[in-house]
Every structure is written in structure tokens, then in C-alpha cells.
PDB file of C-alpha atoms and ligand atoms in Angstrom:
ATOM      1  CA  UNK A   1      12.501 -17.598  22.559  1.00 45.00           C
ATOM      2  CA  UNK A   2      14.480 -18.483  19.422  1.00 44.00           C
ATOM      3  CA  UNK A   3      13.565 -17.268  15.966  1.00 51.00           C
ATOM      4  CA  UNK A   4      12.414 -20.831  15.205  1.00 51.00           C
ATOM      5  CA  UNK A   5       9.979 -20.605  18.081  1.00 47.00           C
ATOM      6  CA  UNK A   6       8.444 -17.526  16.476  1.00 50.00           C
ATOM      7  CA  UNK A   7       7.882 -19.381  13.201  1.00 52.00           C
ATOM      8  CA  UNK A   8       6.233 -22.265  15.036  1.00 51.00           C
ATOM      9  CA  UNK A   9       3.948 -19.822  16.823  1.00 52.00           C
ATOM     10  CA  UNK A  10       2.974 -18.154  13.523  1.00 52.00           C
ATOM     11  CA  UNK A  11       2.281 -21.540  11.898  1.00 52.00           C
ATOM     12  CA  UNK A  12      -0.145 -22.346  14.702  1.00 52.00           C
ATOM     13  CA  UNK A  13      -1.956 -19.044  14.145  1.00 49.00           C
ATOM     14  CA  UNK A  14      -2.487 -19.911  10.467  1.00 52.00           C
ATOM     15  CA  UNK A  15      -3.846 -23.345  11.410  1.00 57.00           C
ATOM     16  CA  UNK A  16      -6.261 -21.785  13.915  1.00 71.00           C
ATOM     17  CA  UNK A  17      -7.618 -19.457  11.221  1.00 81.00           C
ATOM     18  CA  UNK A  18      -8.799 -22.423   9.154  1.00 83.00           C
ATOM     19  CA  UNK A  19     -11.561 -23.046  11.696  1.00 91.00           C
ATOM     20  CA  UNK A  20     -12.700 -19.426  11.714  1.00 93.00           C
ATOM     21  CA  UNK A  21     -14.878 -17.329   9.448  1.00 96.00           C
ATOM     22  CA  UNK A  22     -14.378 -13.765   8.320  1.00 97.00           C
ATOM     23  CA  UNK A  23     -17.076 -11.450   9.641  1.00 97.00           C
ATOM     24  CA  UNK A  24     -17.945  -7.767   9.357  1.00 97.00           C
ATOM     25  CA  UNK A  25     -18.878  -5.973  12.567  1.00 97.00           C
ATOM     26  CA  UNK A  26     -21.143  -3.310  11.149  1.00 96.00           C
ATOM     27  CA  UNK A  27     -21.166  -1.298  14.371  1.00 96.00           C
ATOM     28  CA  UNK A  28     -17.412  -0.775  14.009  1.00 96.00           C
ATOM     29  CA  UNK A  29     -17.739   0.470  10.412  1.00 97.00           C
ATOM     30  CA  UNK A  30     -18.606   4.188  10.144  1.00 97.00           C
ATOM     31  CA  UNK A  31     -20.130   3.474   6.689  1.00 97.00           C
ATOM     32  CA  UNK A  32     -19.184   6.912   5.422  1.00 96.00           C
ATOM     33  CA  UNK A  33     -16.279   6.156   3.089  1.00 95.00           C
ATOM     34  CA  UNK A  34     -14.992   3.896   0.355  1.00 95.00           C
ATOM     35  CA  UNK A  35     -13.762   0.737   2.126  1.00 96.00           C
ATOM     36  CA  UNK A  36      -9.969   0.505   1.796  1.00 94.00           C
ATOM     37  CA  UNK A  37     -10.045  -3.245   2.447  1.00 96.00           C
ATOM     38  CA  UNK A  38     -12.064  -4.023  -0.695  1.00 97.00           C
ATOM     39  CA  UNK A  39      -9.227  -3.219  -3.066  1.00 96.00           C
ATOM     40  CA  UNK A  40      -6.587  -5.257  -1.218  1.00 96.00           C
ATOM     41  CA  UNK A  41      -8.450  -8.561  -1.421  1.00 97.00           C
ATOM     42  CA  UNK A  42      -6.493 -10.768  -3.855  1.00 97.00           C
ATOM     43  CA  UNK A  43      -9.540 -12.845  -4.837  1.00 98.00           C
ATOM     44  CA  UNK A  44     -12.206 -10.130  -5.073  1.00 98.00           C
ATOM     45  CA  UNK A  45     -14.165 -11.564  -2.131  1.00 98.00           C
ATOM     46  CA  UNK A  46     -15.183  -8.165  -0.741  1.00 98.00           C
ATOM     47  CA  UNK A  47     -17.713  -5.813  -2.283  1.00 98.00           C
ATOM     48  CA  UNK A  48     -19.284  -2.582  -1.189  1.00 98.00           C
ATOM     49  CA  UNK A  49     -22.507  -0.841  -2.152  1.00 98.00           C
ATOM     50  CA  UNK A  50     -22.198   2.931  -1.867  1.00 97.00           C
ATOM     51  CA  UNK A  51     -20.618   3.582   1.557  1.00 97.00           C
ATOM     52  CA  UNK A  52     -22.219   0.632   3.301  1.00 97.00           C
ATOM     53  CA  UNK A  53     -20.156  -1.867   5.297  1.00 97.00           C
ATOM     54  CA  UNK A  54     -18.425  -4.340   2.953  1.00 97.00           C
ATOM     55  CA  UNK A  55     -19.988  -7.686   2.126  1.00 98.00           C
ATOM     56  CA  UNK A  56     -17.952 -10.886   2.111  1.00 98.00           C
ATOM     57  CA  UNK A  57     -18.264 -13.661  -0.443  1.00 98.00           C
ATOM     58  CA  UNK A  58     -17.220 -16.551   1.799  1.00 97.00           C
ATOM     59  CA  UNK A  59     -17.015 -18.909  -1.189  1.00 97.00           C
ATOM     60  CA  UNK A  60     -14.201 -16.771  -2.610  1.00 98.00           C
ATOM     61  CA  UNK A  61     -12.397 -15.863   0.638  1.00 97.00           C
ATOM     62  CA  UNK A  62      -9.104 -17.705   1.099  1.00 96.00           C
ATOM     63  CA  UNK A  63      -8.610 -16.358   4.674  1.00 95.00           C
ATOM     64  CA  UNK A  64      -5.404 -14.539   3.859  1.00 94.00           C
ATOM     65  CA  UNK A  65      -6.191 -11.844   6.446  1.00 94.00           C
ATOM     66  CA  UNK A  66      -5.153  -8.866   4.305  1.00 95.00           C
ATOM     67  CA  UNK A  67      -8.458  -7.068   4.726  1.00 96.00           C
ATOM     68  CA  UNK A  68      -8.327  -7.537   8.507  1.00 95.00           C
ATOM     69  CA  UNK A  69      -4.975  -5.763   8.642  1.00 94.00           C
ATOM     70  CA  UNK A  70      -6.148  -2.991   6.304  1.00 93.00           C
ATOM     71  CA  UNK A  71      -9.352  -1.934   8.041  1.00 93.00           C
ATOM     72  CA  UNK A  72      -8.456   0.989  10.346  1.00 91.00           C
ATOM     73  CA  UNK A  73     -11.476   0.463  12.619  1.00 95.00           C
ATOM     74  CA  UNK A  74     -11.034  -3.345  12.852  1.00 95.00           C
ATOM     75  CA  UNK A  75     -14.499  -3.916  11.436  1.00 97.00           C
ATOM     76  CA  UNK A  76     -13.267  -7.043   9.681  1.00 97.00           C
ATOM     77  CA  UNK A  77     -12.166  -9.971  11.767  1.00 96.00           C
ATOM     78  CA  UNK A  78     -12.181 -13.739  12.103  1.00 95.00           C
ATOM     79  CA  UNK A  79     -14.557 -15.384  14.562  1.00 93.00           C
TER      80      UNK A  79
HETATM   81  S1  SF4 B 101      -9.302 -12.628   4.234  1.00 85.79           S
HETATM   82 FE1  SF4 B 101      -8.171 -12.289   2.286  1.00 85.79          FE
HETATM   83  S2  SF4 B 101      -9.378 -13.414   0.747  1.00 85.79           S
HETATM   84 FE2  SF4 B 101     -10.697 -13.161   2.551  1.00 85.79          FE
HETATM   85  S3  SF4 B 101     -11.877 -11.271   2.127  1.00 85.79           S
HETATM   86 FE3  SF4 B 101     -10.048 -10.693   3.350  1.00 85.79          FE
HETATM   87  S4  SF4 B 101      -8.508 -10.096   1.802  1.00 85.79           S
HETATM   88 FE4  SF4 B 101     -10.101 -11.284   0.723  1.00 85.79          FE
END
């Protein structure tokens, strides 16, 4: 596969994300720590009360995927 093929593949992934919604899988979140994903969100779409699983403001979320990559237990993901 050429390097151009890789770019095309990545472009398709971004397009697919537009039809998906960010979700929190609470069972994957140990809910015993300050969520590291909250502070990486560029639009302040994640919030956390105490050590609970983070909440998503879907009106703010721009689907950049940063929080998904930051969560070590993969509790955040697009469905
Ligand atoms: S996908 Fe991006 S904009 Fe949406 S909550 Fe995660 S970090 Fe914030």
C-alpha cells in the first residue's frame, strides 16, 4: 500500500465518525480517579463530578477523538 493509500484510509475513518456518537461505558470506568480525558477536550465537552464516570455534552463535542485516545481503560468510545 502506498502512503497515499494510508491517507485515503484515514479520511474514510473520519467520515465514518460523523455518523457516530461519543459514549461512556461506565462499566469500563473504575470511577476512582480524576478522569484524565476531561482536561484534554479542546471544547470543554467533558465534565466529571467527584470520581464518577465523565459526562459528555454532545452539543459541544466536535468528535475529535482526543478523549478516546486518552482514556486508559477505553471507557470512552464512538458507537
Ligand atoms: S471527542 Fe473531542 S470534543 Fe468530543 S468530548 Fe472527546 S475530546 Fe471533547
